[in-house]
Coordinates of C-alpha atoms in Angstrom, one line a residue:
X115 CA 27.6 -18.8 -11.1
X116 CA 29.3 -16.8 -14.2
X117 CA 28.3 -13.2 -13.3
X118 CA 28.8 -12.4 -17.7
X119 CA 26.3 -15.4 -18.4
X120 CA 23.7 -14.3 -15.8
X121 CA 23.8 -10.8 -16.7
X122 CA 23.2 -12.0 -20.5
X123 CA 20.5 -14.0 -19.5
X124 CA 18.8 -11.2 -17.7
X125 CA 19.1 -8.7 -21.2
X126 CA 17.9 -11.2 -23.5
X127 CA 15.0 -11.8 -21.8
X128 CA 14.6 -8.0 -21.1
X129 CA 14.9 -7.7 -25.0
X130 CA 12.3 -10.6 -25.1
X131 CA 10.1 -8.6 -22.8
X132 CA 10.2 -5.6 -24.9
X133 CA 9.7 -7.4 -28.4
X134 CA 6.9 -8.9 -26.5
X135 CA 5.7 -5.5 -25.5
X136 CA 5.7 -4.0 -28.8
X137 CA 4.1 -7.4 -30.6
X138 CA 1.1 -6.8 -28.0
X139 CA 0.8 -3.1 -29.0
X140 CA 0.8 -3.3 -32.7
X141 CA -1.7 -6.2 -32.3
X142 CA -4.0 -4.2 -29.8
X143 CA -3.7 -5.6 -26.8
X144 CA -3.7 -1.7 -25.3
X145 CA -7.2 -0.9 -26.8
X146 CA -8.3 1.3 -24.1
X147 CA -11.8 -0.8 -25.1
X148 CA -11.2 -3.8 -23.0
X149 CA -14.2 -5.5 -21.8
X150 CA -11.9 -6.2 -19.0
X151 CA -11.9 -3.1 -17.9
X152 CA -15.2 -2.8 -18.1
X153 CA -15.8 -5.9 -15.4
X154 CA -16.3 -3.7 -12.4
X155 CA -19.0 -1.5 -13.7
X156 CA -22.5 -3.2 -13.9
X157 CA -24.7 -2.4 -16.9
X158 CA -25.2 1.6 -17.6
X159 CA -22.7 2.5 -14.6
X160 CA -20.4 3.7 -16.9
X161 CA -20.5 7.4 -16.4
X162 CA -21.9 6.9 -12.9
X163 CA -19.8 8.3 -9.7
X164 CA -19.5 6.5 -6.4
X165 CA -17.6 8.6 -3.8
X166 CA -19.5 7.3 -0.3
X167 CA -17.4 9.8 1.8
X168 CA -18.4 12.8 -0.2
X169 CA -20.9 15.0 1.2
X170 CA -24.0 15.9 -1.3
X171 CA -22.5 18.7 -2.9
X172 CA -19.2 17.0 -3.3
X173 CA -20.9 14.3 -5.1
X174 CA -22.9 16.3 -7.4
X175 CA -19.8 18.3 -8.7
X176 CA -17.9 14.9 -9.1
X177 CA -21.1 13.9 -11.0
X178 CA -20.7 16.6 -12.9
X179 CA -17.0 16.0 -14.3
X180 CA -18.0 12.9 -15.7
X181 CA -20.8 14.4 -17.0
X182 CA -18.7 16.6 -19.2
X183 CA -16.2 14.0 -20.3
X184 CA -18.1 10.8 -20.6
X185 CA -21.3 12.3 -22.3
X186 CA -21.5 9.3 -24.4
X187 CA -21.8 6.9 -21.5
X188 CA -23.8 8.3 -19.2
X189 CA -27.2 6.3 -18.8
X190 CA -30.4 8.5 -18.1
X191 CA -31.6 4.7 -16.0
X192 CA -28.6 4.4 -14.1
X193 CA -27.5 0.9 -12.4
X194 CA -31.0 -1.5 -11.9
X195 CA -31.9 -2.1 -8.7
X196 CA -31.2 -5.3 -9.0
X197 CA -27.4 -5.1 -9.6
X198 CA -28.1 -2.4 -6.8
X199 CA -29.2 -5.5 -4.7
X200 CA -26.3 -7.9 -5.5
X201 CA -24.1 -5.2 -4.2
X202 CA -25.4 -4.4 -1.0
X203 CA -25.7 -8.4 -0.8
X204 CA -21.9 -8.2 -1.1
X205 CA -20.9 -5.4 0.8
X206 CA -23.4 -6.9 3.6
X207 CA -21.3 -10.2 3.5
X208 CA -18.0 -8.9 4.2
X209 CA -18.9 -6.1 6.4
X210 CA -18.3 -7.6 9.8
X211 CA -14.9 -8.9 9.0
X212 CA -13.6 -6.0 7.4
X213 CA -15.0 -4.0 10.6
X214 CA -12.9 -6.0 13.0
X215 CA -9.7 -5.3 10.6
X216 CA -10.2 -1.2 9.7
X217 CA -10.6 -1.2 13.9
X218 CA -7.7 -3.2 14.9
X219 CA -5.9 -0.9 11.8
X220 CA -6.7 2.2 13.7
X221 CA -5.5 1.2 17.1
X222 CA -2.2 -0.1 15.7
X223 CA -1.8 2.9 13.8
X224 CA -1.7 4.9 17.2
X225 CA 0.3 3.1 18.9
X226 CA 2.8 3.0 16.3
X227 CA 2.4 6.9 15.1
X228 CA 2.9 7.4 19.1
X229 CA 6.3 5.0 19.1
X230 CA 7.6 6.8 15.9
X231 CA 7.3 10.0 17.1
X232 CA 8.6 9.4 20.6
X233 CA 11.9 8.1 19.1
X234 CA 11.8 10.8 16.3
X235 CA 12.6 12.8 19.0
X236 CA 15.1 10.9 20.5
X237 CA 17.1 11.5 17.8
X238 CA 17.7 14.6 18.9
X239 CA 17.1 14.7 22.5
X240 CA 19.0 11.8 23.4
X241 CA 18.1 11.9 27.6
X242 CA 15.0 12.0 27.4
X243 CA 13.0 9.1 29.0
X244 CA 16.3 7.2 29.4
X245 CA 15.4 5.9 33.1
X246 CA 12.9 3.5 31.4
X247 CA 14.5 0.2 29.5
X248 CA 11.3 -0.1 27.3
X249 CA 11.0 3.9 26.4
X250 CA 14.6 3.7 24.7
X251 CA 15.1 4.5 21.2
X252 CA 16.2 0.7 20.3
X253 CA 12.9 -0.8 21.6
X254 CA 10.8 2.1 20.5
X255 CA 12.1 2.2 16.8
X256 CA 11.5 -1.5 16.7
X257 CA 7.8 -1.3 18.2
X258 CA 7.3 1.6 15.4
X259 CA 8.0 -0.7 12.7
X260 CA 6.5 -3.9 13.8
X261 CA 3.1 -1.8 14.5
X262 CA 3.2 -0.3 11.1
X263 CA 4.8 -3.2 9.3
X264 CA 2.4 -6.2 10.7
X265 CA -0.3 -4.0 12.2
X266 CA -1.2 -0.9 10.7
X267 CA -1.0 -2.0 7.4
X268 CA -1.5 -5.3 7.2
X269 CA -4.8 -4.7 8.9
X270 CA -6.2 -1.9 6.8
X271 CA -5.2 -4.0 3.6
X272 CA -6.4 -7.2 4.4
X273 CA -9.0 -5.3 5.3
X274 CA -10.1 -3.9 2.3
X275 CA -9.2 -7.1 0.4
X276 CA -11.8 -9.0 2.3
X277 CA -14.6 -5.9 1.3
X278 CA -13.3 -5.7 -2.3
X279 CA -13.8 -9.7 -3.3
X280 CA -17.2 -10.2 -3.3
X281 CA -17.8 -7.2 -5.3
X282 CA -15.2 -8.4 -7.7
X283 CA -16.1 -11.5 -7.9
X284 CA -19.9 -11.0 -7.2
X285 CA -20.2 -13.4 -4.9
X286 CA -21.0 -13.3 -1.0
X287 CA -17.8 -13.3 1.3
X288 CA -16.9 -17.2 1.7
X289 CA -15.3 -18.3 5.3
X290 CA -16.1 -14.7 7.3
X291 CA -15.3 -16.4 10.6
X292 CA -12.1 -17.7 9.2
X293 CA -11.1 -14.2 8.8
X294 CA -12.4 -12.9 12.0
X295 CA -10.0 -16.0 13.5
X296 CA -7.1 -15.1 11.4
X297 CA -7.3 -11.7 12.7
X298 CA -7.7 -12.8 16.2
X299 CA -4.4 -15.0 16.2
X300 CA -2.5 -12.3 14.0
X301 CA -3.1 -9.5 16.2
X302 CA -2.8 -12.0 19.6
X303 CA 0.9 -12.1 17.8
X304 CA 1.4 -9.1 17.4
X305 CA 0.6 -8.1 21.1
X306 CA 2.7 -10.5 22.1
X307 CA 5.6 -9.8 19.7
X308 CA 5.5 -6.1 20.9
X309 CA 5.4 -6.7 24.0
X310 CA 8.4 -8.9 23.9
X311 CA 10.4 -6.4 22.2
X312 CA 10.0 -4.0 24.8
X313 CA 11.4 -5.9 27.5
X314 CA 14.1 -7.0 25.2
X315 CA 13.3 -10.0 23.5
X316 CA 14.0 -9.8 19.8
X317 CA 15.5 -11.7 16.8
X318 CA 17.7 -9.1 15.9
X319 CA 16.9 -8.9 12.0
X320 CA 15.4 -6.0 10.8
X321 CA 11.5 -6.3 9.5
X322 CA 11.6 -9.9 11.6
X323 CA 12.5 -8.9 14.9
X324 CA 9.6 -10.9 16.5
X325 CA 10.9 -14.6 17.6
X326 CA 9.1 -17.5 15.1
X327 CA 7.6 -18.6 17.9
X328 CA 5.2 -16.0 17.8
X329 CA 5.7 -14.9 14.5
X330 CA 4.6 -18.1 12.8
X331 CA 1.2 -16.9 14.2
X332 CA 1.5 -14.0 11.4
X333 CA 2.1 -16.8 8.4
X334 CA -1.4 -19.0 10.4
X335 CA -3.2 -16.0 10.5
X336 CA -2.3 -14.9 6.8
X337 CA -3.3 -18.0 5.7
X338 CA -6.8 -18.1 7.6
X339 CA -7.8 -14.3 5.9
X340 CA -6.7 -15.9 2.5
X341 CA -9.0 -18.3 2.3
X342 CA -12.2 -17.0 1.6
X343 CA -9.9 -16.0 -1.9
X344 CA -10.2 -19.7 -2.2
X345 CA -13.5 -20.8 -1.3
X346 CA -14.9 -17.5 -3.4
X347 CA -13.1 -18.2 -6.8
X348 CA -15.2 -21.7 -7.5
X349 CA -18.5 -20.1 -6.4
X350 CA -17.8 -16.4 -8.0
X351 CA -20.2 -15.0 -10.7
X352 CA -18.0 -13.4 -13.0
X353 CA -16.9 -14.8 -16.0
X354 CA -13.4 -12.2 -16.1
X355 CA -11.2 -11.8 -13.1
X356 CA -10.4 -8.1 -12.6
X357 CA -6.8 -7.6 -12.5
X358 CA -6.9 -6.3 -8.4
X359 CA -8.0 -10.3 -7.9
X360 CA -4.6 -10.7 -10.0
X361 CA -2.7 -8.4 -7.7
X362 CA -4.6 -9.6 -4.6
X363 CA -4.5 -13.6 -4.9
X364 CA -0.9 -13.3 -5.5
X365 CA -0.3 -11.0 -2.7
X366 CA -2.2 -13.0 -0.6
X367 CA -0.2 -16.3 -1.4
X368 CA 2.9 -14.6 -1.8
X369 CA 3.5 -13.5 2.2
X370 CA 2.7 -17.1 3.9
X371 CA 5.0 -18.0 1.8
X372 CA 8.0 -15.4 2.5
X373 CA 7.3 -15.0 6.0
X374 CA 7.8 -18.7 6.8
X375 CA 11.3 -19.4 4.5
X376 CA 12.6 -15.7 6.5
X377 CA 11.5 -16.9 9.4
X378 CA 12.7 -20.8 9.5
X379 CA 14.5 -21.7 12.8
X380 CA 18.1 -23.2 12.3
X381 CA 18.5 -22.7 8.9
X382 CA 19.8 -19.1 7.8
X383 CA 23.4 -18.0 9.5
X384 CA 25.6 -15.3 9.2
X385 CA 26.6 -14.1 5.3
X386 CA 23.4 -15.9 4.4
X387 CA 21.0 -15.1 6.9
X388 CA 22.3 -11.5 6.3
X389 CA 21.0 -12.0 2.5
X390 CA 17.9 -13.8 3.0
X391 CA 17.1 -10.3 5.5
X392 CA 17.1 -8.2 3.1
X393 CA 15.4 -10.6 0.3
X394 CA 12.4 -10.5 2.8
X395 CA 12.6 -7.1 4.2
X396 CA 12.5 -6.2 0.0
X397 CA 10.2 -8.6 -0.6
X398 CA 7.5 -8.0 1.4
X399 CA 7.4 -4.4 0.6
X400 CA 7.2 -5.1 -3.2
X401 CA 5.0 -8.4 -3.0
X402 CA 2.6 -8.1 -0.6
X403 CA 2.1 -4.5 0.1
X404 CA 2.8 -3.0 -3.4
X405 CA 0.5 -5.4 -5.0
X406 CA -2.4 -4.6 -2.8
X407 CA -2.1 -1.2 -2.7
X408 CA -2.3 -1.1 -6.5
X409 CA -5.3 -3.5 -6.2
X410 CA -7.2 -0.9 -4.5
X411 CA -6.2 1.5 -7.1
X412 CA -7.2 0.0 -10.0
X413 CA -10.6 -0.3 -8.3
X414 CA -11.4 2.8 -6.3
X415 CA -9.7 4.7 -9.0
X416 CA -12.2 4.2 -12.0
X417 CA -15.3 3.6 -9.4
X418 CA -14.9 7.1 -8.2
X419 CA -14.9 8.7 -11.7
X420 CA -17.2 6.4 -13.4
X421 CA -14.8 5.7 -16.1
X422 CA -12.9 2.4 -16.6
X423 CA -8.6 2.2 -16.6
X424 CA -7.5 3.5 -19.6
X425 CA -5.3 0.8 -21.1
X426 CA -6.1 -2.5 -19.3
X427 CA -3.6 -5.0 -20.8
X428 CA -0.8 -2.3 -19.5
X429 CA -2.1 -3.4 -16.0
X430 CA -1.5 -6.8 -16.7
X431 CA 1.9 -5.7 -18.0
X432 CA 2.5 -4.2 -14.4
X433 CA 1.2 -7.1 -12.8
X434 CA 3.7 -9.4 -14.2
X435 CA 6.6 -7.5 -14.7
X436 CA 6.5 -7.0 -10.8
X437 CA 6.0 -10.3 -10.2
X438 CA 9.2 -10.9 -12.4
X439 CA 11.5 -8.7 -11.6
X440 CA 10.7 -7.9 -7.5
X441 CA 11.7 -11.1 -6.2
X442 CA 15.5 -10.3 -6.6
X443 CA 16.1 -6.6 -6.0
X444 CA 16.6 -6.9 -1.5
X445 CA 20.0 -7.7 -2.4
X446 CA 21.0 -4.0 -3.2
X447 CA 21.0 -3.0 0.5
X448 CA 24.4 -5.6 0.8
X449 CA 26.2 -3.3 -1.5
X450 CA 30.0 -3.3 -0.1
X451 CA 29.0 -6.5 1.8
X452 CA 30.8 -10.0 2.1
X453 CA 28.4 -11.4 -0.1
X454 CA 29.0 -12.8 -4.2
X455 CA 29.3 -10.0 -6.3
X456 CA 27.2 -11.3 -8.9
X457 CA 24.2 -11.5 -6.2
X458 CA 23.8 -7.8 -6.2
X459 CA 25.0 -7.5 -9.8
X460 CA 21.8 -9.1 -10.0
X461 CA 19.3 -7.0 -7.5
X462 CA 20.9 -3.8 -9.3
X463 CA 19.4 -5.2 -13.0
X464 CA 16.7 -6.1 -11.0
X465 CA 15.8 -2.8 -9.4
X466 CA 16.9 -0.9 -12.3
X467 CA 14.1 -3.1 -14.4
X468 CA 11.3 -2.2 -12.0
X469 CA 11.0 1.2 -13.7
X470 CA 8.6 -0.9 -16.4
X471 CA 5.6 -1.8 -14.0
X472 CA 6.1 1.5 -12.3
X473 CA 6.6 3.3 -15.6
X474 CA 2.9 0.4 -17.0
X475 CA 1.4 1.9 -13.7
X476 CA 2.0 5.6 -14.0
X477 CA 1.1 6.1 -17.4
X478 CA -2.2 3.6 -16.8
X479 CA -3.1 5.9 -13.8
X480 CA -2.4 9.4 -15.8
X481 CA -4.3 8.3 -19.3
X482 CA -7.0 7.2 -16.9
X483 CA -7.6 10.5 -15.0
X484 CA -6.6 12.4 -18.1
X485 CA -9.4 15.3 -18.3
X486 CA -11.0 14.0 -14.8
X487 CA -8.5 16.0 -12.6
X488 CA -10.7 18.2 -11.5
X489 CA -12.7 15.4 -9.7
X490 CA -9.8 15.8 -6.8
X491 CA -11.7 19.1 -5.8
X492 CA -14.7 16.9 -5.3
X493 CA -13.3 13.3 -4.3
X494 CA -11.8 13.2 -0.5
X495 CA -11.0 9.4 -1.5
X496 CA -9.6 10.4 -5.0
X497 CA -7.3 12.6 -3.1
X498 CA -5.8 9.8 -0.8
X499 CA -5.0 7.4 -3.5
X500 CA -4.4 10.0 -6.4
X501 CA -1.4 11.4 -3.7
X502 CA -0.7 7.6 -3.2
X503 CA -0.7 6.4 -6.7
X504 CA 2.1 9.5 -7.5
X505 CA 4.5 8.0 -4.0
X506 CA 4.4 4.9 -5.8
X507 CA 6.5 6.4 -8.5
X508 CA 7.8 8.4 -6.7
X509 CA 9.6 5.7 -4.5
X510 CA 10.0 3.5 -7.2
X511 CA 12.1 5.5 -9.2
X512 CA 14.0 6.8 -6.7
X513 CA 14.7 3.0 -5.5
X514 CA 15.5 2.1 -8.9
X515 CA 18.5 4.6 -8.8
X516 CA 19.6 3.9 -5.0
X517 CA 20.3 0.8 -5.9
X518 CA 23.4 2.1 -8.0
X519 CA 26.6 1.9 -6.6
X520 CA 27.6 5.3 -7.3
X521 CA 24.1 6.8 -5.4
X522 CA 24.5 4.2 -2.9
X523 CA 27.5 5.0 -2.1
X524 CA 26.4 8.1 -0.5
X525 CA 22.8 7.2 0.9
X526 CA 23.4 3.9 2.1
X527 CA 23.5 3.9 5.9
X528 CA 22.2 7.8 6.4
X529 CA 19.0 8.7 7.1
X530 CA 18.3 9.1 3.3
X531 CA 17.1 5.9 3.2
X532 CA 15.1 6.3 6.2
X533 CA 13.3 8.9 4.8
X534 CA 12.9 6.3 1.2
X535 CA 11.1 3.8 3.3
X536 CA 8.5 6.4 4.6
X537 CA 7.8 7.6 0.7
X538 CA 7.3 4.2 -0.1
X539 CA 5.3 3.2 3.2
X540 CA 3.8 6.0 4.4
X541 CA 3.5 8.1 1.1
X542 CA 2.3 5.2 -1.0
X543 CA 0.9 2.3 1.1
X544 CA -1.0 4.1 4.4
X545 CA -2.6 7.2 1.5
X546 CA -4.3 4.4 0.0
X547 CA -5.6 2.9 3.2
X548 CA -6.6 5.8 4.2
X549 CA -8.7 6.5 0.5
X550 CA -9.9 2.8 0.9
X551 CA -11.4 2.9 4.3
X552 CA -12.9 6.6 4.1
X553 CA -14.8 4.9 1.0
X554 CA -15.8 1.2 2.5
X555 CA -16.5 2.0 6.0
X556 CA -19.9 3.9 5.1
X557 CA -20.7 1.0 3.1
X558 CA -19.7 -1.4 6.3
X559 CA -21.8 0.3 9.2
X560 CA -24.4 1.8 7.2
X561 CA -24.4 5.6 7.4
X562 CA -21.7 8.3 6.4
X563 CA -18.8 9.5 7.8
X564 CA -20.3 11.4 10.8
X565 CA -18.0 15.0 10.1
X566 CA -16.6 15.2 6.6
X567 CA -14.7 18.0 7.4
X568 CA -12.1 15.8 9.4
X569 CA -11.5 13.8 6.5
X570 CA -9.9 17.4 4.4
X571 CA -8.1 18.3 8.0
X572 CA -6.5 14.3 8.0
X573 CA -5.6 14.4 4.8
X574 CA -3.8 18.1 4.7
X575 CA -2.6 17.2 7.8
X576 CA -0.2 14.5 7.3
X577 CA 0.3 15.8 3.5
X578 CA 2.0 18.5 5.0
X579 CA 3.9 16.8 7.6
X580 CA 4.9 13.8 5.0
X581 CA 6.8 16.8 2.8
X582 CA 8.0 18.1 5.9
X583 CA 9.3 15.2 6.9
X584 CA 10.6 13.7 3.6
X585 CA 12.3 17.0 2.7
X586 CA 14.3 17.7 6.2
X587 CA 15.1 13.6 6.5
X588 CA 16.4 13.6 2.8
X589 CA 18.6 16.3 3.1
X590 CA 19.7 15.3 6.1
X591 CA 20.5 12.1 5.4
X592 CA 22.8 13.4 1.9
X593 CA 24.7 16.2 4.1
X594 CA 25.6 13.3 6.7
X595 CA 26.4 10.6 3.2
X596 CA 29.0 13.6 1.8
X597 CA 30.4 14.2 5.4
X598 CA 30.8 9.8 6.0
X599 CA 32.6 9.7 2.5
X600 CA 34.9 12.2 3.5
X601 CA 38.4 10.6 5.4
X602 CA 39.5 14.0 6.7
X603 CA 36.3 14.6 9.0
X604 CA 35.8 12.9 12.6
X605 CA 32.7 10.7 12.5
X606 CA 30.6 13.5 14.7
X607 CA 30.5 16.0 12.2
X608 CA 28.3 13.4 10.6
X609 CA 25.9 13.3 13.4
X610 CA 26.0 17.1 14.0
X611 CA 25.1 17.8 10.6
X612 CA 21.8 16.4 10.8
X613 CA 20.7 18.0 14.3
X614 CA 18.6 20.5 12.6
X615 CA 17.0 18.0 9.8
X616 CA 16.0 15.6 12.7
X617 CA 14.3 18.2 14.3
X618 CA 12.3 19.1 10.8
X619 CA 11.6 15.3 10.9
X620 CA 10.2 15.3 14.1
X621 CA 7.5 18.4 13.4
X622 CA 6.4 16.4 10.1
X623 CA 6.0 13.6 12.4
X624 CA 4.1 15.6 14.9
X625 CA 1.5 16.7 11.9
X626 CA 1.2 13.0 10.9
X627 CA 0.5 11.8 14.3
X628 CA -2.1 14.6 14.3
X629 CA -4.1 13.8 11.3
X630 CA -3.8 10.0 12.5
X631 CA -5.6 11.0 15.7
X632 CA -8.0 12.6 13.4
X633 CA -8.7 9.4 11.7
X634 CA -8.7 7.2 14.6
X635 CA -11.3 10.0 16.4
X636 CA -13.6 9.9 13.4
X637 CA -13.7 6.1 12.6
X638 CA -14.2 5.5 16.6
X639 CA -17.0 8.4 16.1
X640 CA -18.6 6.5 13.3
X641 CA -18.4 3.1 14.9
X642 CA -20.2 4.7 18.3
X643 CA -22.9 6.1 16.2
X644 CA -23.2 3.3 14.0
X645 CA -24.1 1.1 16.8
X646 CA -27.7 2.9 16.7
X647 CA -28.1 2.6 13.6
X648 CA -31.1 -0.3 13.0
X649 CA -29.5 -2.9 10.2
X650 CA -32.2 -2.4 8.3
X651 CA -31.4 0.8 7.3
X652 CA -30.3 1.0 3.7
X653 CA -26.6 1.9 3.1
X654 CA -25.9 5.4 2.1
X655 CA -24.8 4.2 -1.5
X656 CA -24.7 2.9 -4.4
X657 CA -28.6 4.4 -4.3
X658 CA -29.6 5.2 -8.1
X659 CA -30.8 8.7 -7.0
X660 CA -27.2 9.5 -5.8
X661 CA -25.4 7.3 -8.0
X662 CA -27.3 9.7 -10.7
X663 CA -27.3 12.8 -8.8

């Protein structure tokens, strides 16, 4: 392929894209008056709050900041019971499934946080629990990101998908026991893919060390928990699909679909199956858990302050500019590589163009919260996926300029880009888990969160270890880049010089395993309790005296 004619193609239709940009703005398409926007809110809810995991207080301060900026809106009747009714219907509907994933979420997130750390250390303490073939830092590295990568995460998004789609499309959940079965054979892989890697078994390719053998179970089980997506679209109530069913449905079809081409037996080999790697290790990141973390956003985030997103075509924008230009960027991590130049030619236009959904996101999310700030005094969810929202861009940006040559040329194989992954990950991804769950799982079991206060210690917690972390593990990480680059040194001095950073990583890690404990403590709390709760107790919101309050 003629890298000039492929790079020419990819700037005329960037040019395209822009023209097409600037044609939708002068014709309005970024009213900040969308009724699309407005598709999430039921008549008069405009103006009205819904923060389940606040306590009283919290909620009648966060009340009180819409209050002062939406005096227009706010409706003296608040939501009818009726709507009040179709959305306890809903939440009823989906409750047990989304229980079985936010529990199987939490225990994987242990078990991984627990791996992590143990090889965190290992970095630096290198004889420690040596004696033991499955305790070394090879097996224990892998188990940390497979538990994260298809447990943790997975779980508490799926999830919160499940929760989210009847009340988006205002319809009861659709083909619960498929997803309680999709689970089941997902997290049977998992157990079994884990447990193969600690005696040794893996596929040796980053992100798909699990054999297909077990891993097709992942692509089955997918497939099972995207259904209900299917049977709910015909049967749905809403004229106007909310854009988080955009970023949902597609994330939902798009990781079938690039676990099983990744995961083919007999088909990928060396330059090639090197390639195809990082195309999925990329991929999945950007198309399956970037696009349903944002999904939650764009719902929690104008729920919780009673005010719809700002400019709703720019979602749209987002939506399809990451759909465009994500597919292609994996290719940046082959940089030096015996691959074709023009492939990562390519992924370097195509990381460099991501900055436009992250820029359509960023500027969405800030115009949206513009005069509402002080609603993250009041809003323990707001907090999670505010602090999310801002890794997003964070990690974006800073991917977008890793995947230069000149910047890669230091970073690439240091623990810079170690400490990238987290912000994207960790920062991004597992905040807004954590926002989502702290607001569905009152809604799931019935009552509140049993001790609010552990959800401030959680989350200030693992924000401080997270900046712990991410600062020692990206300075680290450049000190060992300049020392690799430079002929004249012996390779050690690249390892010595990050002693003291990997021991900053390993304290950060220490305070994130904390506040995960926290977590998992509180939601098992809430689950025992819950259990003695009689059904017919009515859920602790959306009530119209505290929606109102």
């Amino acid at each position: 392929m003629n890298p000039t004619a492929l790079l020419l193609a990819t700037f005329i239709l960037s040019i395209v894209g822009l023209f097409a940009f600037i044609w939708s703005m002068r014709k309005g398409l970024f009213d900040a008056t969308s009724s699309g926007a407005r598709s999430i809110f039921s008549k008069d809810e405009i103006g009205q709050t819904e923060e389940p995991s606040a306590t009283a207080q919290q909620r009648r301060s966060l009340q009180g900041v819409t209050n002062a900026n939406e005096r227009d809106s706010v409706s003296q009747e608040g939501v009818s019971p009726t709507e009040i009714a179709a959305r306890e219907a809903a939440d009823r509907s989906s409750a047990l499934p989304a229980y079985v994933l936010f529990a199987c979420a939490a225990v994987w997130l242990v078990v991984a946080s627990a791996a992590g750390l143990l090889a965190s250390v290992k970095l630096h303490a290198p004889d420690l629990l040596t004696d033991t073939a499955w305790l070394t830092f090879g097996r224990l590295r892998t188990i940390h990101l497979n538990g994260v990568a298809y447990g943790w995460a997975p779980m508490g998004l799926l999830g919160l998908a499940i929760w989210l789609l009847p009340r988006l499309l205002h319809t009861p959940l659709q083909g619960g026991r498929l997803v309680i079965l999709g689970a089941a054979l997902w997290n049977g892989g998992l157990i079994a893919g884990l447990g193969g890697l600690a005696v040794g078994i893996s596929a040796g390719m980053e992100w798909l060390e699990i054999p297909w053998q077990i891993g097709s179970l992942f692509a089955i089980g997918g497939m099972l928990i995207g259904l209900p997506l299917v049977f709910m679209l015909p049967r749905r109530k809403v004229h106007h699909l909310y854009v988080s069913v955009w970023y949902m449905g597609a994330a939902l079809f798009w990781f079938p679909i690039l676990y099983i081409v990744a995961k083919i037996p007999g088909v990928h080999f060396g330059v090639e199956q090197a390639t195809m790697n990082w195309w999925y290790g990329h991929s999945v990141l950007g198309l399956f858990y970037t696009p349903m973390s944002i999904a939650i956003i764009y719902y929690l985030l104008p729920k919780i302050i009673g005010r719809p997103v700002r400019s709703y075509n720019l979602s749209l924008l987002g939506f399809w500019t990451l759909a465009f230009f994500y597919g292609q960027v994996g290719a940046h991590h082959l940089i030096g590589g015996p691959i074709p130049e023009w492939l990562i030619t390519l992924s370097i236009v195509q990381s460099v163009m991501m900055i436009i959904p992250v820029l359509a996101f960023s500027i969405n999310q800030h115009l949206t919260l513009k005069g509402y700030f002080s609603a993250l005094k009041h809003s323990p969810v707001l907090r999670f996926i505010f602090f999310g929202a801002c890794m997003y861009t964070v990690a974006s940006v800073q991917g977008s300029l890793e995947a230069l040559r000149s910047l890669n040329a230091v970073t690439h194989f240091t623990h810079f880009t170690v400490a990238h992954a987290h912000l994207g990950m960790y920062g991004f991804v597992s905040m807004v888990i954590f926002g989502g769950i702290y607001f569905a799982m009152p809604r799931v079991v019935n009552m509140p969160w049993p001790k609010p206060a552990l959800i401030s210690w959680h989350f200030w917690l693992v924000v401080a270890g997270f900046s712990i972390y991410i600062i020692t593990l990206s300075i680290g990480g450049i000190l060992q880049g300049l020392v690799l680059l430079d002929p004249a040194r012996p390779f050690m001095d690249s390892v010595a010089v990050t002693l003291p950073w990997l021991k900053g990583r390993s304290i950060g890690g220490a305070m994130m395993t904390l506040g995960h404990l926290i977590f998992a403590y509180h939601l098992a709390l809430m689950i025992i309790r819950s259990s003695s709760v009689p059904s017919s107790v009515p859920a602790p919101a959306p009530a119209p005296q505290q929606i109102t309050a």
